[in-house]
Amino acid sequence: MLVYDAARFDAEFSGLFRFRAAGFFRGVICVRGSTYLDAELVHVLHHEFVHAALEQEAPASLAIPGWINEGLAEWFAYRALGKRGLSGSEAAYLEQASRTGELPSLTSLAAPSFAGLSAEYAGTAYLTSYAAIADLIGRGGERRFASFLADFLRGGRLERSLRR
């Protein structure tokens, strides 16, 4: 893991994303650091560790849909801060986005990376992905979600794993 001074991180990696990233994983975790361990850094570290764990467990040939990869990373990052599920304002935001046709479908968030998303769209994409994971866990519990994820990583067939 490499923790960068914020200015150096921005200078070196701003071209990788269309939005301001706090970290990323590409074989090594790189984060936009701070001089102390605050809630934002805790969030980013947990988020990126999930990406590293998924890469370790998934076969190289499996492209994990972005909504699973980012949603699960957000789930664990928020859990580290004591949060479970959407806040009232987040749910209201997604409901409004749904009413106005601005809520992305999970199919539209299937690409393995969100790096190419615009700054305006990225926040909604991450929140939608988090909401999808929170919903799946809320419906079946963490153990059933873990079984789903293990089945998907083993077999690579998302629809079948979701049905199980």
Short mmCIF file of N, CA and C in Angstrom, two decimals:
data_model
loop_
_atom_site.label_atom_id
_atom_site.label_comp_id
_atom_site.label_asym_id
_atom_site.label_seq_id
_atom_site.Cartn_x
_atom_site.Cartn_y
_atom_site.Cartn_z
N MET A 1 0.85 -1.16 0.00
CA MET A 1 0.00 0.00 0.00
C MET A 1 0.90 1.23 0.00
N LEU A 2 0.49 2.22 -0.81
CA LEU A 2 1.22 3.48 -0.86
C LEU A 2 0.26 4.61 -0.50
N VAL A 3 0.63 5.39 0.49
CA VAL A 3 -0.16 6.55 0.89
C VAL A 3 0.60 7.78 0.41
N TYR A 4 -0.04 8.55 -0.45
CA TYR A 4 0.58 9.72 -1.05
C TYR A 4 0.14 11.01 -0.38
N ASP A 5 1.03 11.98 -0.38
CA ASP A 5 0.65 13.34 -0.05
C ASP A 5 -0.45 13.73 -1.03
N ALA A 6 -1.46 14.45 -0.56
CA ALA A 6 -2.62 14.78 -1.39
C ALA A 6 -2.23 15.47 -2.69
N ALA A 7 -1.33 16.45 -2.62
CA ALA A 7 -0.94 17.18 -3.83
C ALA A 7 -0.22 16.25 -4.82
N ARG A 8 0.65 15.38 -4.31
CA ARG A 8 1.37 14.46 -5.19
C ARG A 8 0.41 13.44 -5.83
N PHE A 9 -0.52 12.93 -5.02
CA PHE A 9 -1.51 11.98 -5.54
C PHE A 9 -2.28 12.64 -6.69
N ASP A 10 -2.77 13.85 -6.46
CA ASP A 10 -3.54 14.56 -7.48
C ASP A 10 -2.70 14.79 -8.74
N ALA A 11 -1.45 15.18 -8.57
CA ALA A 11 -0.57 15.45 -9.71
C ALA A 11 -0.28 14.18 -10.51
N GLU A 12 -0.07 13.08 -9.82
CA GLU A 12 0.31 11.85 -10.52
C GLU A 12 -0.86 11.08 -11.10
N PHE A 13 -2.04 11.14 -10.45
CA PHE A 13 -3.11 10.22 -10.84
C PHE A 13 -4.40 10.88 -11.31
N SER A 14 -4.45 12.20 -11.34
CA SER A 14 -5.71 12.85 -11.71
C SER A 14 -6.17 12.48 -13.11
N GLY A 15 -5.26 12.11 -13.99
CA GLY A 15 -5.64 11.73 -15.35
C GLY A 15 -6.27 10.36 -15.47
N LEU A 16 -6.21 9.54 -14.41
CA LEU A 16 -6.78 8.20 -14.47
C LEU A 16 -8.31 8.19 -14.34
N PHE A 17 -8.85 9.25 -13.75
CA PHE A 17 -10.28 9.30 -13.45
C PHE A 17 -10.84 10.63 -13.95
N ARG A 18 -12.12 10.61 -14.27
CA ARG A 18 -12.79 11.85 -14.65
C ARG A 18 -13.36 12.55 -13.42
N PHE A 19 -13.25 11.92 -12.26
CA PHE A 19 -13.71 12.49 -10.99
C PHE A 19 -12.54 12.46 -10.02
N ARG A 20 -12.64 13.18 -8.94
CA ARG A 20 -11.56 13.23 -7.95
C ARG A 20 -11.56 11.96 -7.12
N ALA A 21 -10.58 11.13 -7.35
CA ALA A 21 -10.48 9.85 -6.63
C ALA A 21 -9.71 10.03 -5.33
N ALA A 22 -10.09 9.23 -4.34
CA ALA A 22 -9.38 9.24 -3.06
C ALA A 22 -8.40 8.08 -2.98
N GLY A 23 -8.53 7.14 -3.89
CA GLY A 23 -7.65 5.99 -3.91
C GLY A 23 -8.03 5.06 -5.03
N PHE A 24 -7.17 4.10 -5.28
CA PHE A 24 -7.48 3.07 -6.28
C PHE A 24 -6.59 1.87 -6.02
N PHE A 25 -6.97 0.77 -6.63
CA PHE A 25 -6.18 -0.46 -6.52
C PHE A 25 -5.86 -0.94 -7.92
N ARG A 26 -4.58 -1.08 -8.20
CA ARG A 26 -4.12 -1.65 -9.46
C ARG A 26 -2.87 -2.47 -9.15
N GLY A 27 -3.08 -3.58 -8.46
CA GLY A 27 -1.97 -4.41 -8.03
C GLY A 27 -1.38 -3.95 -6.70
N VAL A 28 -1.50 -2.69 -6.42
CA VAL A 28 -1.09 -2.10 -5.15
C VAL A 28 -2.12 -1.02 -4.81
N ILE A 29 -2.40 -0.87 -3.52
CA ILE A 29 -3.35 0.15 -3.09
C ILE A 29 -2.63 1.49 -3.06
N CYS A 30 -3.19 2.47 -3.74
CA CYS A 30 -2.67 3.83 -3.73
C CYS A 30 -3.77 4.74 -3.19
N VAL A 31 -3.46 5.52 -2.17
CA VAL A 31 -4.47 6.39 -1.58
C VAL A 31 -3.95 7.82 -1.47
N ARG A 32 -4.90 8.71 -1.57
CA ARG A 32 -4.67 10.13 -1.35
C ARG A 32 -4.67 10.31 0.16
N GLY A 33 -3.52 10.55 0.73
CA GLY A 33 -3.36 10.50 2.17
C GLY A 33 -3.68 11.76 2.92
N SER A 34 -3.47 11.64 4.19
CA SER A 34 -3.71 12.70 5.14
C SER A 34 -2.59 12.64 6.17
N THR A 35 -2.47 13.66 6.97
CA THR A 35 -1.43 13.64 8.01
C THR A 35 -1.88 12.87 9.24
N TYR A 36 -3.15 12.47 9.27
CA TYR A 36 -3.66 11.68 10.39
C TYR A 36 -4.78 10.77 9.90
N LEU A 37 -5.07 9.76 10.69
CA LEU A 37 -6.09 8.77 10.34
C LEU A 37 -7.46 9.32 10.70
N ASP A 38 -8.13 9.89 9.72
CA ASP A 38 -9.47 10.43 9.93
C ASP A 38 -10.49 9.51 9.29
N ALA A 39 -11.76 9.84 9.42
CA ALA A 39 -12.83 8.99 8.89
C ALA A 39 -12.72 8.80 7.39
N GLU A 40 -12.33 9.83 6.67
CA GLU A 40 -12.20 9.71 5.21
C GLU A 40 -11.13 8.70 4.85
N LEU A 41 -9.98 8.76 5.53
CA LEU A 41 -8.91 7.81 5.23
C LEU A 41 -9.30 6.40 5.63
N VAL A 42 -9.99 6.22 6.75
CA VAL A 42 -10.49 4.91 7.15
C VAL A 42 -11.41 4.35 6.06
N HIS A 43 -12.30 5.19 5.55
CA HIS A 43 -13.22 4.79 4.48
C HIS A 43 -12.45 4.34 3.25
N VAL A 44 -11.51 5.15 2.80
CA VAL A 44 -10.75 4.83 1.58
C VAL A 44 -9.94 3.55 1.76
N LEU A 45 -9.28 3.40 2.88
CA LEU A 45 -8.47 2.20 3.10
C LEU A 45 -9.32 0.94 3.07
N HIS A 46 -10.44 0.94 3.77
CA HIS A 46 -11.32 -0.23 3.75
C HIS A 46 -11.85 -0.49 2.35
N HIS A 47 -12.24 0.57 1.66
CA HIS A 47 -12.76 0.45 0.30
C HIS A 47 -11.72 -0.24 -0.59
N GLU A 48 -10.50 0.24 -0.55
CA GLU A 48 -9.46 -0.30 -1.43
C GLU A 48 -9.02 -1.71 -1.01
N PHE A 49 -9.04 -2.01 0.27
CA PHE A 49 -8.72 -3.38 0.71
C PHE A 49 -9.73 -4.38 0.16
N VAL A 50 -10.99 -3.98 0.06
CA VAL A 50 -12.00 -4.88 -0.53
C VAL A 50 -11.67 -5.16 -1.99
N HIS A 51 -11.28 -4.14 -2.74
CA HIS A 51 -10.88 -4.37 -4.14
C HIS A 51 -9.71 -5.34 -4.21
N ALA A 52 -8.75 -5.18 -3.33
CA ALA A 52 -7.59 -6.07 -3.32
C ALA A 52 -8.02 -7.50 -2.99
N ALA A 53 -8.91 -7.66 -2.02
CA ALA A 53 -9.39 -8.99 -1.65
C ALA A 53 -10.16 -9.64 -2.78
N LEU A 54 -11.01 -8.87 -3.45
CA LEU A 54 -11.77 -9.43 -4.57
C LEU A 54 -10.84 -9.86 -5.70
N GLU A 55 -9.83 -9.06 -5.98
CA GLU A 55 -8.89 -9.44 -7.03
C GLU A 55 -8.14 -10.72 -6.66
N GLN A 56 -7.82 -10.85 -5.39
CA GLN A 56 -7.13 -12.05 -4.91
C GLN A 56 -8.00 -13.30 -5.07
N GLU A 57 -9.29 -13.17 -4.81
CA GLU A 57 -10.19 -14.32 -4.80
C GLU A 57 -10.78 -14.65 -6.17
N ALA A 58 -10.92 -13.66 -7.03
CA ALA A 58 -11.56 -13.89 -8.33
C ALA A 58 -10.57 -14.45 -9.34
N PRO A 59 -11.03 -15.36 -10.18
CA PRO A 59 -10.16 -15.81 -11.27
C PRO A 59 -9.82 -14.63 -12.18
N ALA A 60 -8.64 -14.65 -12.76
CA ALA A 60 -8.19 -13.54 -13.62
C ALA A 60 -9.15 -13.32 -14.79
N SER A 61 -9.82 -14.37 -15.22
CA SER A 61 -10.72 -14.27 -16.37
C SER A 61 -12.08 -13.67 -16.03
N LEU A 62 -12.38 -13.49 -14.75
CA LEU A 62 -13.69 -13.00 -14.34
C LEU A 62 -13.69 -11.48 -14.22
N ALA A 63 -14.57 -10.86 -14.97
CA ALA A 63 -14.78 -9.41 -14.85
C ALA A 63 -15.92 -9.19 -13.86
N ILE A 64 -15.60 -8.73 -12.68
CA ILE A 64 -16.62 -8.48 -11.66
C ILE A 64 -17.36 -7.21 -12.04
N PRO A 65 -18.68 -7.26 -12.13
CA PRO A 65 -19.42 -6.04 -12.47
C PRO A 65 -19.10 -4.91 -11.50
N GLY A 66 -18.98 -3.71 -12.03
CA GLY A 66 -18.63 -2.56 -11.21
C GLY A 66 -19.55 -2.35 -10.03
N TRP A 67 -20.85 -2.60 -10.23
CA TRP A 67 -21.79 -2.36 -9.13
C TRP A 67 -21.53 -3.30 -7.96
N ILE A 68 -21.05 -4.51 -8.24
CA ILE A 68 -20.70 -5.43 -7.15
C ILE A 68 -19.38 -4.99 -6.52
N ASN A 69 -18.39 -4.76 -7.36
CA ASN A 69 -17.06 -4.39 -6.88
C ASN A 69 -17.10 -3.10 -6.06
N GLU A 70 -17.71 -2.06 -6.60
CA GLU A 70 -17.75 -0.77 -5.90
C GLU A 70 -18.77 -0.78 -4.75
N GLY A 71 -19.90 -1.44 -4.97
CA GLY A 71 -20.91 -1.49 -3.92
C GLY A 71 -20.43 -2.24 -2.69
N LEU A 72 -19.75 -3.36 -2.90
CA LEU A 72 -19.21 -4.12 -1.78
C LEU A 72 -18.09 -3.34 -1.08
N ALA A 73 -17.26 -2.67 -1.87
CA ALA A 73 -16.20 -1.85 -1.27
C ALA A 73 -16.80 -0.74 -0.41
N GLU A 74 -17.86 -0.12 -0.89
CA GLU A 74 -18.52 0.92 -0.11
C GLU A 74 -19.18 0.32 1.13
N TRP A 75 -19.78 -0.86 1.01
CA TRP A 75 -20.43 -1.51 2.16
C TRP A 75 -19.43 -1.69 3.31
N PHE A 76 -18.27 -2.26 2.99
CA PHE A 76 -17.28 -2.50 4.05
C PHE A 76 -16.66 -1.19 4.54
N ALA A 77 -16.47 -0.23 3.67
CA ALA A 77 -15.91 1.05 4.09
C ALA A 77 -16.86 1.75 5.06
N TYR A 78 -18.15 1.73 4.77
CA TYR A 78 -19.12 2.34 5.68
C TYR A 78 -19.28 1.52 6.96
N ARG A 79 -19.21 0.20 6.86
CA ARG A 79 -19.28 -0.64 8.07
C ARG A 79 -18.15 -0.29 9.03
N ALA A 80 -16.97 0.00 8.49
CA ALA A 80 -15.83 0.36 9.34
C ALA A 80 -16.10 1.64 10.13
N LEU A 81 -17.01 2.45 9.62
CA LEU A 81 -17.37 3.71 10.29
C LEU A 81 -18.67 3.57 11.09
N GLY A 82 -19.21 2.34 11.17
CA GLY A 82 -20.40 2.10 11.97
C GLY A 82 -21.72 2.27 11.23
N LYS A 83 -21.68 2.44 9.94
CA LYS A 83 -22.91 2.66 9.17
C LYS A 83 -23.37 1.35 8.54
N ARG A 84 -24.67 1.13 8.58
CA ARG A 84 -25.26 -0.04 7.91
C ARG A 84 -26.47 0.42 7.12
N GLY A 85 -26.37 0.43 5.84
CA GLY A 85 -27.50 0.79 4.99
C GLY A 85 -27.55 2.28 4.68
N LEU A 86 -28.51 2.61 3.83
CA LEU A 86 -28.68 3.98 3.37
C LEU A 86 -29.20 4.89 4.47
N SER A 87 -28.73 6.12 4.47
CA SER A 87 -29.31 7.13 5.35
C SER A 87 -30.61 7.61 4.70
N GLY A 88 -31.40 8.32 5.46
CA GLY A 88 -32.64 8.87 4.91
C GLY A 88 -32.40 9.79 3.74
N SER A 89 -31.38 10.63 3.82
CA SER A 89 -31.10 11.55 2.71
C SER A 89 -30.58 10.81 1.48
N GLU A 90 -29.83 9.74 1.68
CA GLU A 90 -29.36 8.95 0.54
C GLU A 90 -30.52 8.26 -0.15
N ALA A 91 -31.42 7.68 0.64
CA ALA A 91 -32.60 7.03 0.06
C ALA A 91 -33.45 8.04 -0.70
N ALA A 92 -33.62 9.22 -0.13
CA ALA A 92 -34.41 10.27 -0.79
C ALA A 92 -33.75 10.70 -2.10
N TYR A 93 -32.43 10.81 -2.09
CA TYR A 93 -31.69 11.18 -3.30
C TYR A 93 -31.92 10.14 -4.41
N LEU A 94 -31.81 8.86 -4.05
CA LEU A 94 -32.01 7.80 -5.05
C LEU A 94 -33.45 7.76 -5.54
N GLU A 95 -34.41 7.99 -4.66
CA GLU A 95 -35.82 8.05 -5.07
C GLU A 95 -36.04 9.19 -6.05
N GLN A 96 -35.46 10.34 -5.78
CA GLN A 96 -35.58 11.49 -6.68
C GLN A 96 -34.92 11.18 -8.03
N ALA A 97 -33.75 10.56 -7.99
CA ALA A 97 -33.06 10.19 -9.23
C ALA A 97 -33.90 9.20 -10.03
N SER A 98 -34.58 8.30 -9.35
CA SER A 98 -35.46 7.35 -10.02
C SER A 98 -36.63 8.06 -10.69
N ARG A 99 -37.23 9.00 -9.96
CA ARG A 99 -38.37 9.75 -10.52
C ARG A 99 -37.99 10.57 -11.74
N THR A 100 -36.78 11.10 -11.75
CA THR A 100 -36.35 11.96 -12.86
C THR A 100 -35.63 11.19 -13.97
N GLY A 101 -35.53 9.87 -13.82
CA GLY A 101 -34.88 9.06 -14.84
C GLY A 101 -33.36 9.13 -14.80
N GLU A 102 -32.80 9.61 -13.69
CA GLU A 102 -31.36 9.75 -13.57
C GLU A 102 -30.72 8.64 -12.75
N LEU A 103 -31.51 7.68 -12.30
CA LEU A 103 -30.97 6.57 -11.53
C LEU A 103 -30.38 5.54 -12.49
N PRO A 104 -29.09 5.23 -12.36
CA PRO A 104 -28.51 4.24 -13.26
C PRO A 104 -29.02 2.84 -12.96
N SER A 105 -29.17 2.06 -14.00
CA SER A 105 -29.53 0.66 -13.80
C SER A 105 -28.27 -0.11 -13.45
N LEU A 106 -28.44 -1.26 -12.82
CA LEU A 106 -27.27 -2.08 -12.52
C LEU A 106 -26.60 -2.55 -13.80
N THR A 107 -27.39 -2.76 -14.84
CA THR A 107 -26.81 -3.15 -16.13
C THR A 107 -25.87 -2.07 -16.64
N SER A 108 -26.25 -0.79 -16.46
CA SER A 108 -25.39 0.30 -16.92
C SER A 108 -24.14 0.45 -16.06
N LEU A 109 -24.14 -0.18 -14.88
CA LEU A 109 -22.99 -0.13 -13.98
C LEU A 109 -22.22 -1.44 -13.97
N ALA A 110 -22.36 -2.23 -15.03
CA ALA A 110 -21.73 -3.54 -15.08
C ALA A 110 -20.26 -3.51 -15.48
N ALA A 111 -19.81 -2.43 -16.13
CA ALA A 111 -18.40 -2.36 -16.52
C ALA A 111 -17.53 -2.53 -15.27
N PRO A 112 -16.41 -3.22 -15.40
CA PRO A 112 -15.58 -3.49 -14.22
C PRO A 112 -15.03 -2.26 -13.52
N SER A 113 -14.95 -1.14 -14.21
CA SER A 113 -14.37 0.07 -13.60
C SER A 113 -15.30 1.26 -13.77
N PHE A 114 -15.32 2.11 -12.78
CA PHE A 114 -16.07 3.37 -12.85
C PHE A 114 -15.15 4.53 -13.24
N ALA A 115 -13.90 4.26 -13.56
CA ALA A 115 -12.91 5.31 -13.80
C ALA A 115 -13.34 6.30 -14.87
N GLY A 116 -14.08 5.86 -15.87
CA GLY A 116 -14.47 6.74 -16.97
C GLY A 116 -15.72 7.55 -16.72
N LEU A 117 -16.34 7.39 -15.56
CA LEU A 117 -17.58 8.12 -15.28
C LEU A 117 -17.30 9.59 -15.02
N SER A 118 -18.23 10.43 -15.41
CA SER A 118 -18.10 11.86 -15.15
C SER A 118 -18.20 12.12 -13.65
N ALA A 119 -17.69 13.24 -13.23
CA ALA A 119 -17.75 13.62 -11.82
C ALA A 119 -19.20 13.69 -11.34
N GLU A 120 -20.09 14.20 -12.19
CA GLU A 120 -21.49 14.34 -11.81
C GLU A 120 -22.17 12.97 -11.63
N TYR A 121 -21.81 12.02 -12.47
CA TYR A 121 -22.45 10.71 -12.47
C TYR A 121 -21.83 9.74 -11.47
N ALA A 122 -20.54 9.91 -11.17
CA ALA A 122 -19.82 8.95 -10.33
C ALA A 122 -20.45 8.80 -8.95
N GLY A 123 -20.81 9.89 -8.32
CA GLY A 123 -21.40 9.82 -6.98
C GLY A 123 -22.68 9.01 -6.97
N THR A 124 -23.51 9.22 -7.98
CA THR A 124 -24.77 8.47 -8.08
C THR A 124 -24.48 7.00 -8.35
N ALA A 125 -23.48 6.72 -9.17
CA ALA A 125 -23.13 5.33 -9.48
C ALA A 125 -22.64 4.59 -8.24
N TYR A 126 -21.78 5.23 -7.45
CA TYR A 126 -21.29 4.59 -6.23
C TYR A 126 -22.43 4.39 -5.24
N LEU A 127 -23.29 5.38 -5.09
CA LEU A 127 -24.40 5.26 -4.14
C LEU A 127 -25.39 4.19 -4.59
N THR A 128 -25.67 4.12 -5.88
CA THR A 128 -26.57 3.10 -6.41
C THR A 128 -25.99 1.70 -6.16
N SER A 129 -24.70 1.56 -6.37
CA SER A 129 -24.03 0.27 -6.16
C SER A 129 -24.08 -0.12 -4.69
N TYR A 130 -23.82 0.84 -3.82
CA TYR A 130 -23.89 0.59 -2.38
C TYR A 130 -25.31 0.18 -1.99
N ALA A 131 -26.30 0.88 -2.53
CA ALA A 131 -27.69 0.57 -2.22
C ALA A 131 -28.06 -0.84 -2.68
N ALA A 132 -27.55 -1.25 -3.83
CA ALA A 132 -27.84 -2.60 -4.33
C ALA A 132 -27.27 -3.66 -3.40
N ILE A 133 -26.04 -3.47 -2.95
CA ILE A 133 -25.42 -4.43 -2.03
C ILE A 133 -26.16 -4.41 -0.70
N ALA A 134 -26.47 -3.23 -0.19
CA ALA A 134 -27.21 -3.12 1.07
C ALA A 134 -28.56 -3.82 0.96
N ASP A 135 -29.21 -3.70 -0.19
CA ASP A 135 -30.50 -4.35 -0.39
C ASP A 135 -30.35 -5.87 -0.40
N LEU A 136 -29.36 -6.36 -1.12
CA LEU A 136 -29.13 -7.81 -1.16
C LEU A 136 -28.83 -8.36 0.23
N ILE A 137 -27.99 -7.67 0.97
CA ILE A 137 -27.66 -8.12 2.32
C ILE A 137 -28.87 -8.00 3.23
N GLY A 138 -29.64 -6.94 3.06
CA GLY A 138 -30.85 -6.76 3.86
C GLY A 138 -31.88 -7.84 3.61
N ARG A 139 -31.96 -8.33 2.38
CA ARG A 139 -32.94 -9.37 2.04
C ARG A 139 -32.55 -10.74 2.57
N GLY A 140 -31.26 -11.07 2.49
CA GLY A 140 -30.87 -12.43 2.83
C GLY A 140 -29.87 -12.56 3.97
N GLY A 141 -29.34 -11.44 4.42
CA GLY A 141 -28.34 -11.49 5.47
C GLY A 141 -26.93 -11.61 4.91
N GLU A 142 -25.98 -11.36 5.76
CA GLU A 142 -24.58 -11.36 5.33
C GLU A 142 -24.09 -12.75 4.93
N ARG A 143 -24.56 -13.78 5.61
CA ARG A 143 -24.11 -15.14 5.26
C ARG A 143 -24.59 -15.56 3.88
N ARG A 144 -25.84 -15.27 3.59
CA ARG A 144 -26.35 -15.61 2.25
C ARG A 144 -25.65 -14.78 1.18
N PHE A 145 -25.36 -13.52 1.50
CA PHE A 145 -24.63 -12.70 0.54
C PHE A 145 -23.23 -13.28 0.31
N ALA A 146 -22.57 -13.70 1.38
CA ALA A 146 -21.24 -14.31 1.25
C ALA A 146 -21.31 -15.56 0.38
N SER A 147 -22.37 -16.35 0.53
CA SER A 147 -22.54 -17.55 -0.30
C SER A 147 -22.74 -17.17 -1.76
N PHE A 148 -23.57 -16.14 -1.98
CA PHE A 148 -23.78 -15.64 -3.35
C PHE A 148 -22.45 -15.23 -3.96
N LEU A 149 -21.68 -14.43 -3.22
CA LEU A 149 -20.42 -13.92 -3.75
C LEU A 149 -19.44 -15.05 -4.03
N ALA A 150 -19.33 -16.00 -3.12
CA ALA A 150 -18.43 -17.15 -3.33
C ALA A 150 -18.85 -17.94 -4.56
N ASP A 151 -20.16 -18.16 -4.72
CA ASP A 151 -20.66 -18.89 -5.88
C ASP A 151 -20.34 -18.13 -7.17
N PHE A 152 -20.55 -16.81 -7.15
CA PHE A 152 -20.27 -16.01 -8.33
C PHE A 152 -18.78 -16.02 -8.67
N LEU A 153 -17.92 -15.85 -7.67
CA LEU A 153 -16.48 -15.84 -7.92
C LEU A 153 -15.99 -17.20 -8.41
N ARG A 154 -16.63 -18.26 -7.96
CA ARG A 154 -16.25 -19.62 -8.36
C ARG A 154 -16.74 -19.93 -9.78
N GLY A 155 -17.99 -19.56 -10.07
CA GLY A 155 -18.57 -19.96 -11.35
C GLY A 155 -18.69 -18.87 -12.39
N GLY A 156 -18.66 -17.61 -11.96
CA GLY A 156 -18.71 -16.51 -12.91
C GLY A 156 -20.05 -16.26 -13.56
N ARG A 157 -21.10 -16.89 -13.03
CA ARG A 157 -22.44 -16.74 -13.64
C ARG A 157 -23.33 -15.96 -12.68
N LEU A 158 -23.41 -14.66 -12.92
CA LEU A 158 -24.09 -13.75 -12.01
C LEU A 158 -25.55 -14.09 -11.82
N GLU A 159 -26.28 -14.26 -12.90
CA GLU A 159 -27.72 -14.53 -12.81
C GLU A 159 -27.99 -15.79 -11.99
N ARG A 160 -27.23 -16.83 -12.25
CA ARG A 160 -27.40 -18.09 -11.53
C ARG A 160 -27.08 -17.92 -10.05
N SER A 161 -26.00 -17.20 -9.76
CA SER A 161 -25.61 -16.99 -8.37
C SER A 161 -26.65 -16.16 -7.64
N LEU A 162 -27.23 -15.18 -8.28
CA LEU A 162 -28.28 -14.36 -7.65
C LEU A 162 -29.53 -15.19 -7.37
N ARG A 163 -29.89 -16.07 -8.31
CA ARG A 163 -31.08 -16.92 -8.11
C ARG A 163 -30.89 -17.85 -6.93
N ARG A 164 -29.70 -18.38 -6.75
CA ARG A 164 -29.43 -19.30 -5.65
C ARG A 164 -29.56 -18.59 -4.34
#
